[in-house]
GROMACS .gro file of C-alpha atoms in nm:
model
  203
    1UNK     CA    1   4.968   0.783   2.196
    2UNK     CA    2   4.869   0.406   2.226
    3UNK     CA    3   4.534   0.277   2.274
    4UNK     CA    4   4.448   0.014   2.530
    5UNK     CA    5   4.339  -0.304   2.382
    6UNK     CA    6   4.009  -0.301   2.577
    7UNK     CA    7   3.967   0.113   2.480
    8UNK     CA    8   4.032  -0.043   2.129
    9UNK     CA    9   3.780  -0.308   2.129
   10UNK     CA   10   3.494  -0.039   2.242
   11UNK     CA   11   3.538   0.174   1.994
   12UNK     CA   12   3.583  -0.074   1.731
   13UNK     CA   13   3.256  -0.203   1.844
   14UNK     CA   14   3.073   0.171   1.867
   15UNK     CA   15   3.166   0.212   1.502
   16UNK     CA   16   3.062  -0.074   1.374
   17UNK     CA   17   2.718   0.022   1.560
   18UNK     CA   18   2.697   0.374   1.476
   19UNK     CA   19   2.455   0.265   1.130
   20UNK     CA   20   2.250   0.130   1.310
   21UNK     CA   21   2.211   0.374   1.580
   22UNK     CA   22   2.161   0.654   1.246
   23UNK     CA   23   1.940   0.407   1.095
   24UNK     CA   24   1.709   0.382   1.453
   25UNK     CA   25   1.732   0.724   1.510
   26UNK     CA   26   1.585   0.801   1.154
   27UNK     CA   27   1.275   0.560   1.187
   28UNK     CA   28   1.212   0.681   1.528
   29UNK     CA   29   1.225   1.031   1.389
   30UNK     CA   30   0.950   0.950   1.149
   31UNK     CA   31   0.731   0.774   1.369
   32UNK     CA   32   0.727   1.001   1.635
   33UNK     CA   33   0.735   1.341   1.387
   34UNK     CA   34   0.609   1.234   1.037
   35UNK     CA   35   0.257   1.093   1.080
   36UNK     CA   36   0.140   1.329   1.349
   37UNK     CA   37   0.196   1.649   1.139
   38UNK     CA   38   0.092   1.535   0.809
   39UNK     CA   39  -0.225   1.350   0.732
   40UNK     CA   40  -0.219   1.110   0.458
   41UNK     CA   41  -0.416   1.115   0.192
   42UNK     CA   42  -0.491   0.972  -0.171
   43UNK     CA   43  -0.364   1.259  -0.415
   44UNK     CA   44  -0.618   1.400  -0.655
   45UNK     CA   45  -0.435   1.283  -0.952
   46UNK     CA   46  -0.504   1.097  -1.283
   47UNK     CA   47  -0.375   0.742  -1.343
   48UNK     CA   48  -0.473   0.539  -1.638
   49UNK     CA   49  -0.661   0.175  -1.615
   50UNK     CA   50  -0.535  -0.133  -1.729
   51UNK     CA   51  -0.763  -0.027  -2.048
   52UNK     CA   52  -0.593   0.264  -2.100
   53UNK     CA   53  -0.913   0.483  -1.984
   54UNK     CA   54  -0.797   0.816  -1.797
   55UNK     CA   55  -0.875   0.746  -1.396
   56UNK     CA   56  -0.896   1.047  -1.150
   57UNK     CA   57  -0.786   0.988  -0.827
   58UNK     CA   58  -1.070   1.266  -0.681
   59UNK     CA   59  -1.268   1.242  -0.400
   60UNK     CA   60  -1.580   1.050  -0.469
   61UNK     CA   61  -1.889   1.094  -0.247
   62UNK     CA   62  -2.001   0.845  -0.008
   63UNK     CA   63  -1.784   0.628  -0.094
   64UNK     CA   64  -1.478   0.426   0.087
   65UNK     CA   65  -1.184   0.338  -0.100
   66UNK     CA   66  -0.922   0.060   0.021
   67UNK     CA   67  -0.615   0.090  -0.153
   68UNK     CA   68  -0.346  -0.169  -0.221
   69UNK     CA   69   0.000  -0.072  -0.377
   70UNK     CA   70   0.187  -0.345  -0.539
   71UNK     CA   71   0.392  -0.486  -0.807
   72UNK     CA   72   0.289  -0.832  -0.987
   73UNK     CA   73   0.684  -0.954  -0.966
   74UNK     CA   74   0.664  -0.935  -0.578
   75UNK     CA   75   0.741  -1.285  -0.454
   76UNK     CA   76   0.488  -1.283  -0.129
   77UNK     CA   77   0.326  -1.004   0.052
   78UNK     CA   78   0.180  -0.848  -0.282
   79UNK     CA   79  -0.013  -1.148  -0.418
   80UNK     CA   80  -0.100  -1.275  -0.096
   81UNK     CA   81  -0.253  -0.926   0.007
   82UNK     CA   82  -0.417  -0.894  -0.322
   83UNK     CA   83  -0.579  -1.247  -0.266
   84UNK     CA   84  -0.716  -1.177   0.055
   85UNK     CA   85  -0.868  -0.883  -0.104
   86UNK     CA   86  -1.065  -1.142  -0.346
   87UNK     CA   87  -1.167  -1.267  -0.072
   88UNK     CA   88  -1.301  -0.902   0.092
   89UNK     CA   89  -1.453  -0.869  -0.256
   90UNK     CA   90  -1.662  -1.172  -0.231
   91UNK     CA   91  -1.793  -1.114   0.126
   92UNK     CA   92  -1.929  -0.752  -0.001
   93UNK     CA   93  -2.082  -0.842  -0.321
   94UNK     CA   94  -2.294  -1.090  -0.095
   95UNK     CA   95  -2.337  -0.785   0.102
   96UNK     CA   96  -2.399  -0.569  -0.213
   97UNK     CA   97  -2.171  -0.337  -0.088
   98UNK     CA   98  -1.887  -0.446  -0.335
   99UNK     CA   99  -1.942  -0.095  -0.653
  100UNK     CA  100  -2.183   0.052  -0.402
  101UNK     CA  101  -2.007   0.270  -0.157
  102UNK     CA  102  -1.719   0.048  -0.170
  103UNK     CA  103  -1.407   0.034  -0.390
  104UNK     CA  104  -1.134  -0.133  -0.428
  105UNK     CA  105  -0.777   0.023  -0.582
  106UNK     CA  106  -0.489  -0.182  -0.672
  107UNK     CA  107  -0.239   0.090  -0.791
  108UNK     CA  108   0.118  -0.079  -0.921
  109UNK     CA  109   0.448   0.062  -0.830
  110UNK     CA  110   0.656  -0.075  -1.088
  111UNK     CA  111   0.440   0.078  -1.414
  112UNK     CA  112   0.765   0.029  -1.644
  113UNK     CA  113   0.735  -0.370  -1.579
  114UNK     CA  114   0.334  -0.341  -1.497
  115UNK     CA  115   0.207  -0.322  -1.860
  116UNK     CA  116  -0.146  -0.348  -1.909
  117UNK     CA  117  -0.116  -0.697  -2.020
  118UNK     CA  118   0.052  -0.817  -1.741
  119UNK     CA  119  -0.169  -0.654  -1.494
  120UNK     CA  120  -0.450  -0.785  -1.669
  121UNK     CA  121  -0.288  -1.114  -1.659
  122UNK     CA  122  -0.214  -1.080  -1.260
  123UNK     CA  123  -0.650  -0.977  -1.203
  124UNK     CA  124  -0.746  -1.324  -1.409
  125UNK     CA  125  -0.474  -1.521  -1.223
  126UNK     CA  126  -0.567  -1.398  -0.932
  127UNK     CA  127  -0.952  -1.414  -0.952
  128UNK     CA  128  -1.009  -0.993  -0.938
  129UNK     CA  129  -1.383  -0.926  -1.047
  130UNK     CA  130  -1.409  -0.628  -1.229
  131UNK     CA  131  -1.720  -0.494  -1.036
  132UNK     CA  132  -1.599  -0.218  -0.801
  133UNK     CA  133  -1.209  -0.293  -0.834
  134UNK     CA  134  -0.993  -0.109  -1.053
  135UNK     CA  135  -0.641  -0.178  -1.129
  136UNK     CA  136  -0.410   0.127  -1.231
  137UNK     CA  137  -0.092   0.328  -1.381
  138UNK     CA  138   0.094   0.581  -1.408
  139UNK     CA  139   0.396   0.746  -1.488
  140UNK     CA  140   0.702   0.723  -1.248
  141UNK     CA  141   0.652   1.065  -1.148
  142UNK     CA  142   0.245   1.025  -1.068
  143UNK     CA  143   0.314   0.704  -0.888
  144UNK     CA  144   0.553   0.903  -0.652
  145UNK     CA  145   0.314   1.192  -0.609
  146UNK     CA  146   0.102   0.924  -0.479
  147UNK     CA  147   0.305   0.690  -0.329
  148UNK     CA  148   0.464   0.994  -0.086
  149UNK     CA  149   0.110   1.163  -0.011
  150UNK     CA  150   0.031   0.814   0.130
  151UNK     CA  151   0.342   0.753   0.325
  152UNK     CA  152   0.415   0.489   0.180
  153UNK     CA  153   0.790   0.366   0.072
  154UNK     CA  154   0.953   0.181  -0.222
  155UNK     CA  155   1.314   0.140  -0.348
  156UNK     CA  156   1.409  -0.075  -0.605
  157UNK     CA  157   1.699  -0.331  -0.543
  158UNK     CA  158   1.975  -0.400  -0.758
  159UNK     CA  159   1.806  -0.749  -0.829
  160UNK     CA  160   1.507  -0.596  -0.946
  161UNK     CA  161   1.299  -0.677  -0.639
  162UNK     CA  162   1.124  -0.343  -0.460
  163UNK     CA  163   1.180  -0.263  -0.119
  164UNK     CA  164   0.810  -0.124   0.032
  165UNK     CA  165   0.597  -0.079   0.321
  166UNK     CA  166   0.340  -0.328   0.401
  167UNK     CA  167   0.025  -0.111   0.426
  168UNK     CA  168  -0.299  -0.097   0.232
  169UNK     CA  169  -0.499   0.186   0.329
  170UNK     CA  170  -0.910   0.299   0.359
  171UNK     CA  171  -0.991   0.613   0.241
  172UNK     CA  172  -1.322   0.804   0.306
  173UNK     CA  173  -1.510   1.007   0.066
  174UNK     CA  174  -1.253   1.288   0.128
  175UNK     CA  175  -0.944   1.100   0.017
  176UNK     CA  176  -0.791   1.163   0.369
  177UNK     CA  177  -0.658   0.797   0.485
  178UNK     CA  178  -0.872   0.735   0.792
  179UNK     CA  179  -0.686   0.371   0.845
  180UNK     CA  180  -0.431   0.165   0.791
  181UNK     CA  181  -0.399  -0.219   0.770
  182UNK     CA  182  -0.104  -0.455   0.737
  183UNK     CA  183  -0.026  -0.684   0.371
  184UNK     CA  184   0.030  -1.066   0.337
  185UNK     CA  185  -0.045  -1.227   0.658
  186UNK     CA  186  -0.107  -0.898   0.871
  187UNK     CA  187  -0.437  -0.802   0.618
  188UNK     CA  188  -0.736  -0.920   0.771
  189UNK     CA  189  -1.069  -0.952   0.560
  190UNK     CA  190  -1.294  -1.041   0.863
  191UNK     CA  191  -1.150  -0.697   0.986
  192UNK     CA  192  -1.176  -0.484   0.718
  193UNK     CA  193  -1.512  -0.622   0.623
  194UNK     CA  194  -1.684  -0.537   1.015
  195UNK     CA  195  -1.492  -0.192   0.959
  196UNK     CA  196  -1.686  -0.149   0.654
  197UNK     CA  197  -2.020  -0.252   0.758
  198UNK     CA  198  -1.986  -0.019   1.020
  199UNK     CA  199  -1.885   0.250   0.867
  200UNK     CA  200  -2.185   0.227   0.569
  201UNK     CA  201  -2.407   0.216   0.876
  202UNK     CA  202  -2.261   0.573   1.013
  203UNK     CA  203  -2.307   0.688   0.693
   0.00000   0.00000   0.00000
Protein backbone atom coordinates (compact mmCIF):
# COMPACT_ATOMS: atom_id res chain seq x y z
CA UNK A 1 0.00 0.00 0.00
CA UNK A 2 1.53 3.52 -0.77
CA UNK A 3 1.85 6.26 1.57
CA UNK A 4 0.85 9.80 0.76
CA UNK A 5 3.68 12.14 0.64
CA UNK A 6 2.08 14.46 3.23
CA UNK A 7 1.03 11.02 5.53
CA UNK A 8 4.83 10.42 4.93
CA UNK A 9 6.17 13.63 6.05
CA UNK A 10 4.05 13.34 9.52
CA UNK A 11 5.23 10.42 10.48
CA UNK A 12 8.69 10.99 9.50
CA UNK A 13 8.43 13.99 11.65
CA UNK A 14 6.57 12.02 14.82
CA UNK A 15 9.56 9.70 14.82
CA UNK A 16 12.07 11.84 14.77
CA UNK A 17 10.13 13.48 17.90
CA UNK A 18 9.24 10.47 19.72
CA UNK A 19 12.91 10.94 22.03
CA UNK A 20 12.03 13.70 22.96
CA UNK A 21 8.52 13.15 23.85
CA UNK A 22 10.20 9.77 26.08
CA UNK A 23 12.78 12.04 27.28
CA UNK A 24 9.83 14.84 28.58
CA UNK A 25 7.72 12.32 29.71
CA UNK A 26 10.58 10.86 31.99
CA UNK A 27 11.54 14.30 33.66
CA UNK A 28 7.98 15.11 34.12
CA UNK A 29 7.58 11.73 35.74
CA UNK A 30 10.20 12.59 38.26
CA UNK A 31 9.16 15.91 39.07
CA UNK A 32 5.76 15.31 39.58
CA UNK A 33 6.37 11.56 41.40
CA UNK A 34 10.01 11.46 42.69
CA UNK A 35 10.44 14.35 45.15
CA UNK A 36 7.01 14.22 46.70
CA UNK A 37 7.36 10.57 47.94
CA UNK A 38 10.85 10.50 48.97
CA UNK A 39 12.52 13.06 51.14
CA UNK A 40 16.06 13.72 50.57
CA UNK A 41 18.48 13.44 52.81
CA UNK A 42 22.38 13.33 53.53
CA UNK A 43 23.15 9.46 54.05
CA UNK A 44 24.72 8.50 57.34
CA UNK A 45 27.82 7.29 55.75
CA UNK A 46 31.64 7.62 56.17
CA UNK A 47 33.77 9.53 53.63
CA UNK A 48 37.36 10.29 54.17
CA UNK A 49 38.93 14.08 54.26
CA UNK A 50 41.32 15.40 52.04
CA UNK A 51 43.74 14.25 55.08
CA UNK A 52 42.78 10.98 54.90
CA UNK A 53 40.87 11.24 58.46
CA UNK A 54 37.62 8.93 58.51
CA UNK A 55 34.43 11.55 58.18
CA UNK A 56 30.86 10.37 59.19
CA UNK A 57 28.23 11.72 57.40
CA UNK A 58 25.77 11.49 60.83
CA UNK A 59 23.49 13.80 61.98
CA UNK A 60 25.12 16.42 64.06
CA UNK A 61 23.08 18.46 66.59
CA UNK A 62 22.18 21.93 66.10
CA UNK A 63 23.86 22.25 63.41
CA UNK A 64 23.06 23.20 59.52
CA UNK A 65 25.00 21.73 56.86
CA UNK A 66 25.11 23.22 53.15
CA UNK A 67 26.38 20.83 50.86
CA UNK A 68 28.08 21.32 47.50
CA UNK A 69 28.85 18.31 45.12
CA UNK A 70 31.47 18.87 42.58
CA UNK A 71 34.41 17.88 40.65
CA UNK A 72 37.66 20.26 40.43
CA UNK A 73 37.87 19.49 36.37
CA UNK A 74 34.36 21.10 35.92
CA UNK A 75 34.85 24.01 33.54
CA UNK A 76 32.08 26.55 35.20
CA UNK A 77 29.26 25.91 37.50
CA UNK A 78 31.54 23.92 40.06
CA UNK A 79 34.23 26.55 40.75
CA UNK A 80 32.01 29.32 40.40
CA UNK A 81 29.53 27.76 43.05
CA UNK A 82 32.37 26.84 45.24
CA UNK A 83 33.58 30.57 45.08
CA UNK A 84 30.48 32.04 46.02
CA UNK A 85 30.58 29.76 48.90
CA UNK A 86 34.01 31.63 49.98
CA UNK A 87 32.22 34.26 49.87
CA UNK A 88 29.12 32.74 52.31
CA UNK A 89 32.11 31.67 54.42
CA UNK A 90 33.38 35.10 54.95
CA UNK A 91 30.02 36.79 55.72
CA UNK A 92 29.51 34.05 58.69
CA UNK A 93 32.83 34.07 60.24
CA UNK A 94 32.07 37.94 60.67
CA UNK A 95 28.94 36.62 61.99
CA UNK A 96 30.74 33.86 64.01
CA UNK A 97 28.46 31.55 62.75
CA UNK A 98 31.02 30.03 60.21
CA UNK A 99 32.23 26.19 62.76
CA UNK A 100 29.43 27.23 65.07
CA UNK A 101 26.17 25.79 63.98
CA UNK A 102 27.20 26.13 60.51
CA UNK A 103 29.07 23.86 58.08
CA UNK A 104 30.07 23.75 55.02
CA UNK A 105 30.56 20.24 52.79
CA UNK A 106 32.18 20.13 49.52
CA UNK A 107 31.86 16.36 48.67
CA UNK A 108 33.64 15.47 45.02
CA UNK A 109 32.04 13.26 42.52
CA UNK A 110 34.87 12.26 40.55
CA UNK A 111 37.13 10.66 43.71
CA UNK A 112 39.25 8.55 41.03
CA UNK A 113 40.55 12.08 39.49
CA UNK A 114 39.86 14.03 43.02
CA UNK A 115 43.04 12.90 44.89
CA UNK A 116 43.75 14.51 48.00
CA UNK A 117 46.33 16.61 46.45
CA UNK A 118 44.36 17.97 43.95
CA UNK A 119 41.50 18.78 46.16
CA UNK A 120 43.78 20.34 48.42
CA UNK A 121 45.16 22.20 45.57
CA UNK A 122 41.44 23.31 44.34
CA UNK A 123 40.64 24.76 48.54
CA UNK A 124 44.12 27.00 48.30
CA UNK A 125 43.27 28.09 44.71
CA UNK A 126 40.17 28.81 45.53
CA UNK A 127 40.59 30.62 48.92
CA UNK A 128 38.53 27.67 51.19
CA UNK A 129 39.34 28.39 54.98
CA UNK A 130 39.58 25.40 56.80
CA UNK A 131 37.38 26.62 59.78
CA UNK A 132 33.96 24.94 59.45
CA UNK A 133 34.44 23.59 55.73
CA UNK A 134 35.43 20.23 54.99
CA UNK A 135 36.26 18.82 51.71
CA UNK A 136 35.66 14.95 51.13
CA UNK A 137 35.91 11.29 49.43
CA UNK A 138 34.89 8.35 48.90
CA UNK A 139 34.70 5.34 47.06
CA UNK A 140 32.55 5.16 43.81
CA UNK A 141 30.10 3.16 45.53
CA UNK A 142 29.75 5.68 48.83
CA UNK A 143 29.63 8.63 46.53
CA UNK A 144 26.51 7.01 44.83
CA UNK A 145 24.89 6.04 48.10
CA UNK A 146 25.07 9.66 48.61
CA UNK A 147 24.75 11.19 45.54
CA UNK A 148 21.12 9.15 44.98
CA UNK A 149 19.82 9.78 48.70
CA UNK A 150 20.24 13.46 47.68
CA UNK A 151 18.66 13.35 44.31
CA UNK A 152 21.14 14.44 42.81
CA UNK A 153 22.50 13.22 39.15
CA UNK A 154 25.90 12.64 37.45
CA UNK A 155 27.04 10.76 34.29
CA UNK A 156 30.28 10.89 33.00
CA UNK A 157 30.80 11.82 29.23
CA UNK A 158 32.90 10.17 26.87
CA UNK A 159 35.22 13.35 27.03
CA UNK A 160 35.67 13.02 30.53
CA UNK A 161 33.43 15.93 31.49
CA UNK A 162 30.36 14.90 34.13
CA UNK A 163 26.95 15.50 33.36
CA UNK A 164 25.13 16.76 36.97
CA UNK A 165 22.46 18.64 38.52
CA UNK A 166 23.02 22.10 39.62
CA UNK A 167 21.93 21.96 43.29
CA UNK A 168 23.71 22.50 46.56
CA UNK A 169 21.62 21.63 49.37
CA UNK A 170 21.01 22.76 53.44
CA UNK A 171 20.63 20.18 55.70
CA UNK A 172 19.30 20.50 59.34
CA UNK A 173 20.55 18.75 62.30
CA UNK A 174 18.60 15.65 61.09
CA UNK A 175 20.32 15.22 57.75
CA UNK A 176 16.85 15.55 56.03
CA UNK A 177 17.47 18.28 53.08
CA UNK A 178 15.13 21.06 54.17
CA UNK A 179 16.28 23.27 50.89
CA UNK A 180 17.60 23.47 47.85
CA UNK A 181 19.57 26.23 45.98
CA UNK A 182 20.83 26.56 42.41
CA UNK A 183 25.10 26.40 41.41
CA UNK A 184 27.15 28.97 39.35
CA UNK A 185 25.09 31.95 38.77
CA UNK A 186 21.71 30.59 40.32
CA UNK A 187 23.63 30.27 44.12
CA UNK A 188 22.96 33.22 46.00
CA UNK A 189 25.12 34.09 49.20
CA UNK A 190 22.95 37.11 50.27
CA UNK A 191 20.20 34.31 50.23
CA UNK A 192 21.59 31.62 51.85
CA UNK A 193 23.22 33.81 54.41
CA UNK A 194 19.43 35.63 55.59
CA UNK A 195 18.23 31.83 55.45
CA UNK A 196 20.82 31.07 57.91
CA UNK A 197 20.52 33.85 60.24
CA UNK A 198 17.10 33.01 60.46
CA UNK A 199 17.16 29.80 60.98
CA UNK A 200 20.04 30.07 64.08
CA UNK A 201 17.47 32.49 65.45
CA UNK A 202 14.53 29.64 65.42
CA UNK A 203 16.84 27.57 66.90
Amino acid sequence: MNIAPATAIRIRRLLLLLPVLVLVALVASWVWFGPKNAQAKLPDVTLQTIDGQSYSLAPQKKTFRLVELIYTRCPDICPTTTVKMVQLQKRLLEANLMGQGVEFLTITIDPQNDTPDVMRYYAQQLGIQENGWTLLRGDDATIKTVTNSLGFFATKMDDGFISHTSSTYLVDDNNAVIQKFGMGDDFDPEQIYQELLKLKKEG
